[in-house]
Short mmCIF file of C-alpha atoms and ligand atoms in Angstrom, two decimals:
data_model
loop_
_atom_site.label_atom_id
_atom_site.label_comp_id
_atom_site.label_asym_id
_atom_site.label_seq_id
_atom_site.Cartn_x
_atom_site.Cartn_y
_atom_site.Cartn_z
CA UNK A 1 0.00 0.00 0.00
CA UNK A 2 1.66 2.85 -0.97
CA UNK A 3 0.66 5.97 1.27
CA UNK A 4 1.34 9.58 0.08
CA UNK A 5 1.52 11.33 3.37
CA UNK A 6 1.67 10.38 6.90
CA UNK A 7 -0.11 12.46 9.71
CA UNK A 8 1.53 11.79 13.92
CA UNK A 9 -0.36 12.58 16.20
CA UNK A 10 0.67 12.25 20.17
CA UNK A 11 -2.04 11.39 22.52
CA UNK A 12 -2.31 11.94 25.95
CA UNK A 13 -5.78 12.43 27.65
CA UNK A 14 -7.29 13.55 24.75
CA UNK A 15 -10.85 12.12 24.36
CA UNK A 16 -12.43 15.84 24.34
CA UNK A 17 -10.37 16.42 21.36
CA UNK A 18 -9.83 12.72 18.68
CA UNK A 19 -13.15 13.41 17.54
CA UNK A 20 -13.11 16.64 16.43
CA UNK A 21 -9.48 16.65 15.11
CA UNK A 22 -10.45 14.15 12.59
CA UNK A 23 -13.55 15.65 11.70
CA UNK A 24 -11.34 18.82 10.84
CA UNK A 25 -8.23 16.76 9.72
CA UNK A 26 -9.63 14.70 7.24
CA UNK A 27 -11.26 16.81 4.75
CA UNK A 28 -8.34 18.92 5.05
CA UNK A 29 -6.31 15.86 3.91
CA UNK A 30 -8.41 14.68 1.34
CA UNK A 31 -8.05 17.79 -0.54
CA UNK A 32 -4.61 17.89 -0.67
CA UNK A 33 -2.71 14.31 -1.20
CA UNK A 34 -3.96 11.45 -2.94
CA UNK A 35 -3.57 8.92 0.12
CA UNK A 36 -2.97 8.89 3.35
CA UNK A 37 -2.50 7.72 6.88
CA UNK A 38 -3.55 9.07 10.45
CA UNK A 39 -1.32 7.29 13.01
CA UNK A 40 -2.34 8.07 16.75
CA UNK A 41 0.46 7.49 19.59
CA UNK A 42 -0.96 6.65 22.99
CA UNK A 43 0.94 7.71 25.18
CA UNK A 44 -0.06 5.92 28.00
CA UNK A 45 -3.64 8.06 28.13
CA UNK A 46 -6.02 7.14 31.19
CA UNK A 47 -9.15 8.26 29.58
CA UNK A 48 -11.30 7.33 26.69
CA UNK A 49 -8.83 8.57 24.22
CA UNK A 50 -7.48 4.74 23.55
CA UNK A 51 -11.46 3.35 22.57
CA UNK A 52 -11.88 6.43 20.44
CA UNK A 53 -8.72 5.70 18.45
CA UNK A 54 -9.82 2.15 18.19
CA UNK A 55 -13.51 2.95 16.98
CA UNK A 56 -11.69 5.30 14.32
CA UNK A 57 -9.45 2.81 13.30
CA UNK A 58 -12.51 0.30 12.73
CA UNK A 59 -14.57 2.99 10.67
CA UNK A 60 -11.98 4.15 8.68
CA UNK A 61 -9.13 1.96 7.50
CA UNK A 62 -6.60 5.10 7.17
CA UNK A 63 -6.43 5.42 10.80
CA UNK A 64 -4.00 3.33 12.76
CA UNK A 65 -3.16 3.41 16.88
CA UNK A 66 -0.55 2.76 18.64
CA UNK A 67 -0.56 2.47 22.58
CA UNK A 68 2.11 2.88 24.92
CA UNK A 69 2.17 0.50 28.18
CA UNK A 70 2.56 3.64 30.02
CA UNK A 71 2.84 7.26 29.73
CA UNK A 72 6.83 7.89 28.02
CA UNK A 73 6.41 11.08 27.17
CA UNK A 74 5.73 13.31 24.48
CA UNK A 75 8.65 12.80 22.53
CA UNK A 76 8.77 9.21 22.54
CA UNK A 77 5.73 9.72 21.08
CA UNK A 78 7.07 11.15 18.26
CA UNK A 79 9.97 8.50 17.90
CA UNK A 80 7.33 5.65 17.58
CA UNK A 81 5.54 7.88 14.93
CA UNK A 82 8.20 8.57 12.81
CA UNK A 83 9.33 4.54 12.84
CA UNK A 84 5.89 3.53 12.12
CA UNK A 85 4.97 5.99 9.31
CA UNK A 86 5.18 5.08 6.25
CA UNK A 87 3.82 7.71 4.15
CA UNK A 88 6.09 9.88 1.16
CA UNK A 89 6.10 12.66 3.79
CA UNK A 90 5.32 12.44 7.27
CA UNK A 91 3.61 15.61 9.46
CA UNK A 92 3.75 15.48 12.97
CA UNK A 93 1.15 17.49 15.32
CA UNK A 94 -0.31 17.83 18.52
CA UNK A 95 -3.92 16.37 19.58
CA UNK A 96 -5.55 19.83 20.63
CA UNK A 97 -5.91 21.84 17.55
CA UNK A 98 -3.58 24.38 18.78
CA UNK A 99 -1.79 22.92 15.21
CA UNK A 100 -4.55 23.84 12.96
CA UNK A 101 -4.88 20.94 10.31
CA UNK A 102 -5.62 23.69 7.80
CA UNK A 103 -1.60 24.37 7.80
CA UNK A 104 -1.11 21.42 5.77
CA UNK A 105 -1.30 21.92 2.90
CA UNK A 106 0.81 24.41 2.95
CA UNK A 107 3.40 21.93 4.55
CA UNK A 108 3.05 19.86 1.51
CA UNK A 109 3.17 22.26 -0.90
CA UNK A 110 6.84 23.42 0.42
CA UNK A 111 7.43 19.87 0.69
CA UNK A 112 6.30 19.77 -3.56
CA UNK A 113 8.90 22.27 -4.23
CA UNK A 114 11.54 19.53 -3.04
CA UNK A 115 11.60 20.72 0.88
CA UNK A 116 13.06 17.79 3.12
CA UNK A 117 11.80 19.47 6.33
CA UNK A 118 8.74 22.31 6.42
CA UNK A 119 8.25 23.53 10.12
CA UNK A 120 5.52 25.64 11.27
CA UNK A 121 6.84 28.67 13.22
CA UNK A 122 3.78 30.49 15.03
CA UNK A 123 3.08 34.06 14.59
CA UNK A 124 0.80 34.13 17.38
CA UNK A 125 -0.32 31.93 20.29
CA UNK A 126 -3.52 32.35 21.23
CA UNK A 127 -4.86 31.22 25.02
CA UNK A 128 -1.17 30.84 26.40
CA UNK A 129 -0.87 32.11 29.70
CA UNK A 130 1.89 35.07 29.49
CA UNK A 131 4.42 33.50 32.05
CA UNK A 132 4.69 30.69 29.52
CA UNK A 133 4.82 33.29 26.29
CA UNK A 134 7.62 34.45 27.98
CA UNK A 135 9.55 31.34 29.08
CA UNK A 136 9.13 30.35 25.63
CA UNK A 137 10.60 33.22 24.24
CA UNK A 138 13.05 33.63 26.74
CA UNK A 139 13.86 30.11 26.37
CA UNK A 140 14.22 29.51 22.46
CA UNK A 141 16.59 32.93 22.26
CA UNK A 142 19.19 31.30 25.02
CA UNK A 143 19.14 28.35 23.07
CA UNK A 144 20.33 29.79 20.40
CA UNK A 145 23.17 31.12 22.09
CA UNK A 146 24.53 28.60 23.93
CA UNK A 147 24.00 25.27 20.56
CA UNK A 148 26.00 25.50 17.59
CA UNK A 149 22.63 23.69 15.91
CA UNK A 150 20.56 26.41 14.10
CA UNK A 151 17.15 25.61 15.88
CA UNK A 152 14.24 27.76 14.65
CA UNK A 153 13.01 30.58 16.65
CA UNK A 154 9.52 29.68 18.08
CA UNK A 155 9.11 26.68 16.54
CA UNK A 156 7.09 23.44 18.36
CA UNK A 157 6.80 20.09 16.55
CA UNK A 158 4.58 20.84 14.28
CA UNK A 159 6.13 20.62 10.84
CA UNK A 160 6.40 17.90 7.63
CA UNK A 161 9.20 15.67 7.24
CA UNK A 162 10.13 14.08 3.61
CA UNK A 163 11.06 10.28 3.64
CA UNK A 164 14.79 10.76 3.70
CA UNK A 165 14.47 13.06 6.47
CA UNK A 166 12.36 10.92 8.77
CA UNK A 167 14.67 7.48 7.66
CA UNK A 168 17.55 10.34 8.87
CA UNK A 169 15.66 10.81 12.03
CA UNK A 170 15.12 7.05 12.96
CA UNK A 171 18.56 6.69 13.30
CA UNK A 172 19.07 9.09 15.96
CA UNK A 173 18.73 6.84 19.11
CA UNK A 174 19.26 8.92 21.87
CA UNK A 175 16.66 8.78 24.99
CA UNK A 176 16.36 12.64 26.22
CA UNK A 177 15.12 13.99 23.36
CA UNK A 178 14.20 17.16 21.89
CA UNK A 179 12.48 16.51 18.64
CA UNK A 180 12.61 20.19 17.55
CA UNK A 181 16.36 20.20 17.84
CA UNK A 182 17.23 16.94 16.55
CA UNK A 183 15.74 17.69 13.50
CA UNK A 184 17.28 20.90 12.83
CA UNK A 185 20.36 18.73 13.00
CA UNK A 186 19.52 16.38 10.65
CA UNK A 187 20.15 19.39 8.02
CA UNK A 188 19.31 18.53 4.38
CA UNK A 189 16.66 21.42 2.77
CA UNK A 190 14.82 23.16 5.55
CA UNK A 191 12.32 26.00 5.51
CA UNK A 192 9.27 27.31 7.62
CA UNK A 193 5.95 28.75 7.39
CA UNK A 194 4.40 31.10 9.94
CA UNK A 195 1.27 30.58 11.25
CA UNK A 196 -1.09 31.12 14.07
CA UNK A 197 -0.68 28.98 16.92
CA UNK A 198 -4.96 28.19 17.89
CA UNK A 199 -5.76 27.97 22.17
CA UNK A 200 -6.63 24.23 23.38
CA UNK A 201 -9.93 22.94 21.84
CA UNK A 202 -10.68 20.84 24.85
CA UNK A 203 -8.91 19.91 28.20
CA UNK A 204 -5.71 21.47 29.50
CA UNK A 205 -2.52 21.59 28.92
CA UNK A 206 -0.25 17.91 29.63
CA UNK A 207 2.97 20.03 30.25
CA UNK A 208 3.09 21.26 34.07
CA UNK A 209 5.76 23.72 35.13
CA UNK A 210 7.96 20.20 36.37
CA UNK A 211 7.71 19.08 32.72
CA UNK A 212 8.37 22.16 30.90
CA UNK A 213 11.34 22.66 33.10
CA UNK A 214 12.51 18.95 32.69
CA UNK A 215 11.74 18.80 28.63
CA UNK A 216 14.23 22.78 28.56
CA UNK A 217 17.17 21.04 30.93
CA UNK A 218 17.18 18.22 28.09
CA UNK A 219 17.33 20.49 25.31
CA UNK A 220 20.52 22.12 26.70
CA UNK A 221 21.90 19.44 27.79
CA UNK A 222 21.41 17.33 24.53
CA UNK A 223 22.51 20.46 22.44
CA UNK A 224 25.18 22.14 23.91
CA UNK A 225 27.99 22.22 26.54
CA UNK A 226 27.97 25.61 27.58
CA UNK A 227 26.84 25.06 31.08
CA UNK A 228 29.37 22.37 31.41
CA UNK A 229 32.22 24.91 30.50
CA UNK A 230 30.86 27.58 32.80
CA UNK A 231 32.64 25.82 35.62
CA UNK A 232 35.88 26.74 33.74
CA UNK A 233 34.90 30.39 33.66
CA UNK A 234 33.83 31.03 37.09
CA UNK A 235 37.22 29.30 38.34
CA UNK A 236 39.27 31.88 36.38
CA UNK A 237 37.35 34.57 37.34
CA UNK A 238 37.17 33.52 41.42
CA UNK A 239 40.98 32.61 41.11
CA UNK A 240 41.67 35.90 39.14
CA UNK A 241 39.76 38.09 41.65
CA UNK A 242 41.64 36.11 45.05
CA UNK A 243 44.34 36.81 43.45
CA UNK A 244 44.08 40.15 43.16
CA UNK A 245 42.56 40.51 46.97
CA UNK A 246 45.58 38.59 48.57
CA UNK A 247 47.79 41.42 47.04
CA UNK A 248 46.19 43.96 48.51
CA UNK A 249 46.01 42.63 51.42
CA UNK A 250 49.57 41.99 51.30
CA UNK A 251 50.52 44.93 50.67
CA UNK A 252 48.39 46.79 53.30
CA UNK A 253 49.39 44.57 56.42
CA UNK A 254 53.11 45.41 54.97
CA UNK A 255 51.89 49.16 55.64
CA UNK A 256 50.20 48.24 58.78
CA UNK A 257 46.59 48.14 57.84
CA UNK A 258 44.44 44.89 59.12
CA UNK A 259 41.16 44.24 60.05
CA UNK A 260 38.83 41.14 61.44
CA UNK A 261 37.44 39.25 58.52
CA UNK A 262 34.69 37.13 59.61
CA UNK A 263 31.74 39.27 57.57
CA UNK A 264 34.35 38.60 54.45
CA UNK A 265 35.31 35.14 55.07
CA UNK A 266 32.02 34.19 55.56
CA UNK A 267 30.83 35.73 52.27
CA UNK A 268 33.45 34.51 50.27
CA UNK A 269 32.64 30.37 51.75
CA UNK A 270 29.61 30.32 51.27
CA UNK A 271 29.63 32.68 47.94
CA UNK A 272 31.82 29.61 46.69
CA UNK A 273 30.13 26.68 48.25
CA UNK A 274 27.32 27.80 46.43
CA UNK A 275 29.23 27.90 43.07
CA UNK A 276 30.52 24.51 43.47
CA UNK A 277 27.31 22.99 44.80
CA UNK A 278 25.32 24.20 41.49
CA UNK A 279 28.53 23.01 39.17
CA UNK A 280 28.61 19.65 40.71
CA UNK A 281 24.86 19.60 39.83
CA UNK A 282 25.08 20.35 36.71
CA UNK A 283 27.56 17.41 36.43
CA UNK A 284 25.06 15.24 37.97
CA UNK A 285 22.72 16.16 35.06
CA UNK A 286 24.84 15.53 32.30
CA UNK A 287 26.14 12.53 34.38
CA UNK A 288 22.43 11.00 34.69
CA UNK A 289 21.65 11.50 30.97
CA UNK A 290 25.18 9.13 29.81
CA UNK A 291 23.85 6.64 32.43
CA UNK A 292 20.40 6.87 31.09
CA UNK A 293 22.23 6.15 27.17
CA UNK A 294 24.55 3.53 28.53
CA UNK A 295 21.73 1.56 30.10
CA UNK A 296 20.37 1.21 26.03
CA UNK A 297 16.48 1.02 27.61
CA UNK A 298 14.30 0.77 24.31
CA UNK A 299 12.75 4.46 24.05
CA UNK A 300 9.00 3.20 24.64
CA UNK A 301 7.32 -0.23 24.81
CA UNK A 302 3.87 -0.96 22.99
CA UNK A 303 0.98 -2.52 24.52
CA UNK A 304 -1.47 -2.46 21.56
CA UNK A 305 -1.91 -1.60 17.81
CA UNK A 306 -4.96 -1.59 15.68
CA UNK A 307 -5.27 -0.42 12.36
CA UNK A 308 -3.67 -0.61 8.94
CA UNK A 309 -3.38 -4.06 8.15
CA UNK A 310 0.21 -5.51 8.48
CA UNK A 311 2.56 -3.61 9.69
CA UNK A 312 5.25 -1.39 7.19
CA UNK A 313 8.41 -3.27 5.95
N1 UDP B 401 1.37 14.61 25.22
C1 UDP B 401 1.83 13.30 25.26
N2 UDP B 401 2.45 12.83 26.40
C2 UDP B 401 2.64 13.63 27.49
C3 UDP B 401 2.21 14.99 27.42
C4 UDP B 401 1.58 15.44 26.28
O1 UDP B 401 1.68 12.56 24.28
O2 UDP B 401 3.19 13.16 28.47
C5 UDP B 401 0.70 15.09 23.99
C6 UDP B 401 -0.63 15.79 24.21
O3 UDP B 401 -1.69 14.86 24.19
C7 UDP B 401 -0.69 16.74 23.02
C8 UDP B 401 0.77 17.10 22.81
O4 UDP B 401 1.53 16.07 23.43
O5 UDP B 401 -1.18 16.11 21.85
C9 UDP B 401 1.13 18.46 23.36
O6 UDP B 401 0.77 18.54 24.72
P1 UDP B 401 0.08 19.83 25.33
O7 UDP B 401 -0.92 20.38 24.38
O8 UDP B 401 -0.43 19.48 26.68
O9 UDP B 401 1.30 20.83 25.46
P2 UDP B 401 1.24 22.43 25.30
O10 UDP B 401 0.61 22.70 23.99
O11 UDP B 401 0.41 22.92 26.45
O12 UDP B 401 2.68 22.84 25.38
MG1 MG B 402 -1.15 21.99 23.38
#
């Protein structure tokens, strides 16, 4: 069965929005490729949203599931996508309609003009609370800085990848991972579109403050080694500035100038146990993620599939 484009779409608690994402997604795909495939990732979902996948799969053959034994993650979700796809060109988006299906074909019609990877970069966010506009922002410019990978500015998942680029991507087998990043690596012909990023259709959001904070440590860590090296730069800089302090004073007890220290002493200990506790830290982190790679876990485990006859090669 040959299958023009694939469409991933994560799942986590979503029964208030399956049904109305295919209602929307399907005409939307109908216009624009000759065949295709709707491939839901459970990830692990503890409402209805695995029995609505499975009566869409038995209604409509282009609709295949796939669910998690347990919750993995959003990005996992993605990796299990992206092996199981099989379309030309594969699009990956979120379950809530804050990707609006009607982006696609737009998507495919960069992807026509021989783009390997389209992503959607959002002009607007609508319903987003302004601490996380912020963070966002905040967070995608520092980024920047600190990788030598030339991730997109306000770009989520939501994009189209061609064949070669996801067959690319399913080689990449590391466990922390930040799709959006690992994709700008990949390289090959990449461009965006803007568009409007819609509010939640139904339910709230499945990233809490813990996860949003966990899913930005793994995209520096996996991207760059900045904070690693800042351990280097603080040392000169302490050592530097000691330096210059026990010269001075040196030279003022040589002139007969001295005074108790305590106020200073105690500044400067715990001024530097506080450096050293944050560096070793930040060790730990990088530390934990080679243990997590050397332990060579597979990224997610499946409990069920339905849908789409056999499965692809
Ligand atoms: N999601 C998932 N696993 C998780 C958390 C979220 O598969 O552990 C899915 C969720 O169902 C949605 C997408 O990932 O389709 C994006 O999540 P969400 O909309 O909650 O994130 P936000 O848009 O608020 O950043
Ligand atoms: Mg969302």
């Amino acid at each position: 069965m040959s299958c023009e484009l694939s469409v991933v779409v994560p799942v986590f608690n979503e029964e208030g929005n399956i049904p109305e994402l295919y209602r929307r997604l399907v005409p939307v795909l109908e216009g624009c490729v000759a065949s295709f495939e709707v491939v839901f990732v459970d990830d692990g979902s503890r409402d209805r949203s695995w029995e609505l996948v499975r009566d869409l799969a038995g209604r409509d053959g282009r609709v295949r599931g796939l669910k998690f034994s347990r919750n993995f993650g959003h990005q996992m979700a993605f990796a299990a996508g992206l092996e199981q796809a099989r379309g030309e060109a594969v699009v990956i988006m979120d379950a809530d309609l804050q990707d609006p299906p009607e982006v696609i074909p737009e998507l495919v019609g960069r992807f026509r003009e021989g783009w390997d990877v389209v992503y959607a970069q959002r002009r607007r966010r609508e319903g987003e609370s302004a601490f996380k506009l912020w963070t966002a922002k905040a967070f995608y410019r520092l980024l920047r800085r600190i990788t030598p990978v030339d991730i997109p500015l306000d770009t989520g998942d939501f994009r189209l990848m061609s064949r070669r680029a996801v067959d690319a991507f399913r080689r990449l087998g590391e466990r922390h991972r930040f799709t959006r990043g690992l994709v700008a690596w990949l390289g090959f012909r990449q461009t965006g579109v803007l568009y409007d990023r819609a509010a939640r259709h139904a339910g709230d959001t499945k990233y809490p403050l813990r996860k949003m904070v966990r899913f930005a440590i793994d995209a520096i860590t996996s991207f760059s080694h900045v904070p690693l090296q800042l351990a280097t730069w603080l040392g000169f800089a302490v050592s530097a500035f000691a330096f210059a302090y026990i010269l001075v004073v040196l030279v003022l007890k040589v002139v007969g100038i001295s005074w108790p220290g305590y106020t200073s002493l105690m500044a400067a200990i715990l001024f530097l146990g506080g450096v050293q506790l944050v560096m070793i830290g930040l060790l730990g982190e990088y530390l934990g993620r080679v243990y997590d790679e050397v332990k060579r876990r597979p990224l997610y485990l499946v409990q069920e599939e339905v849908g789409g006859g056999t499965r692809g090669e």
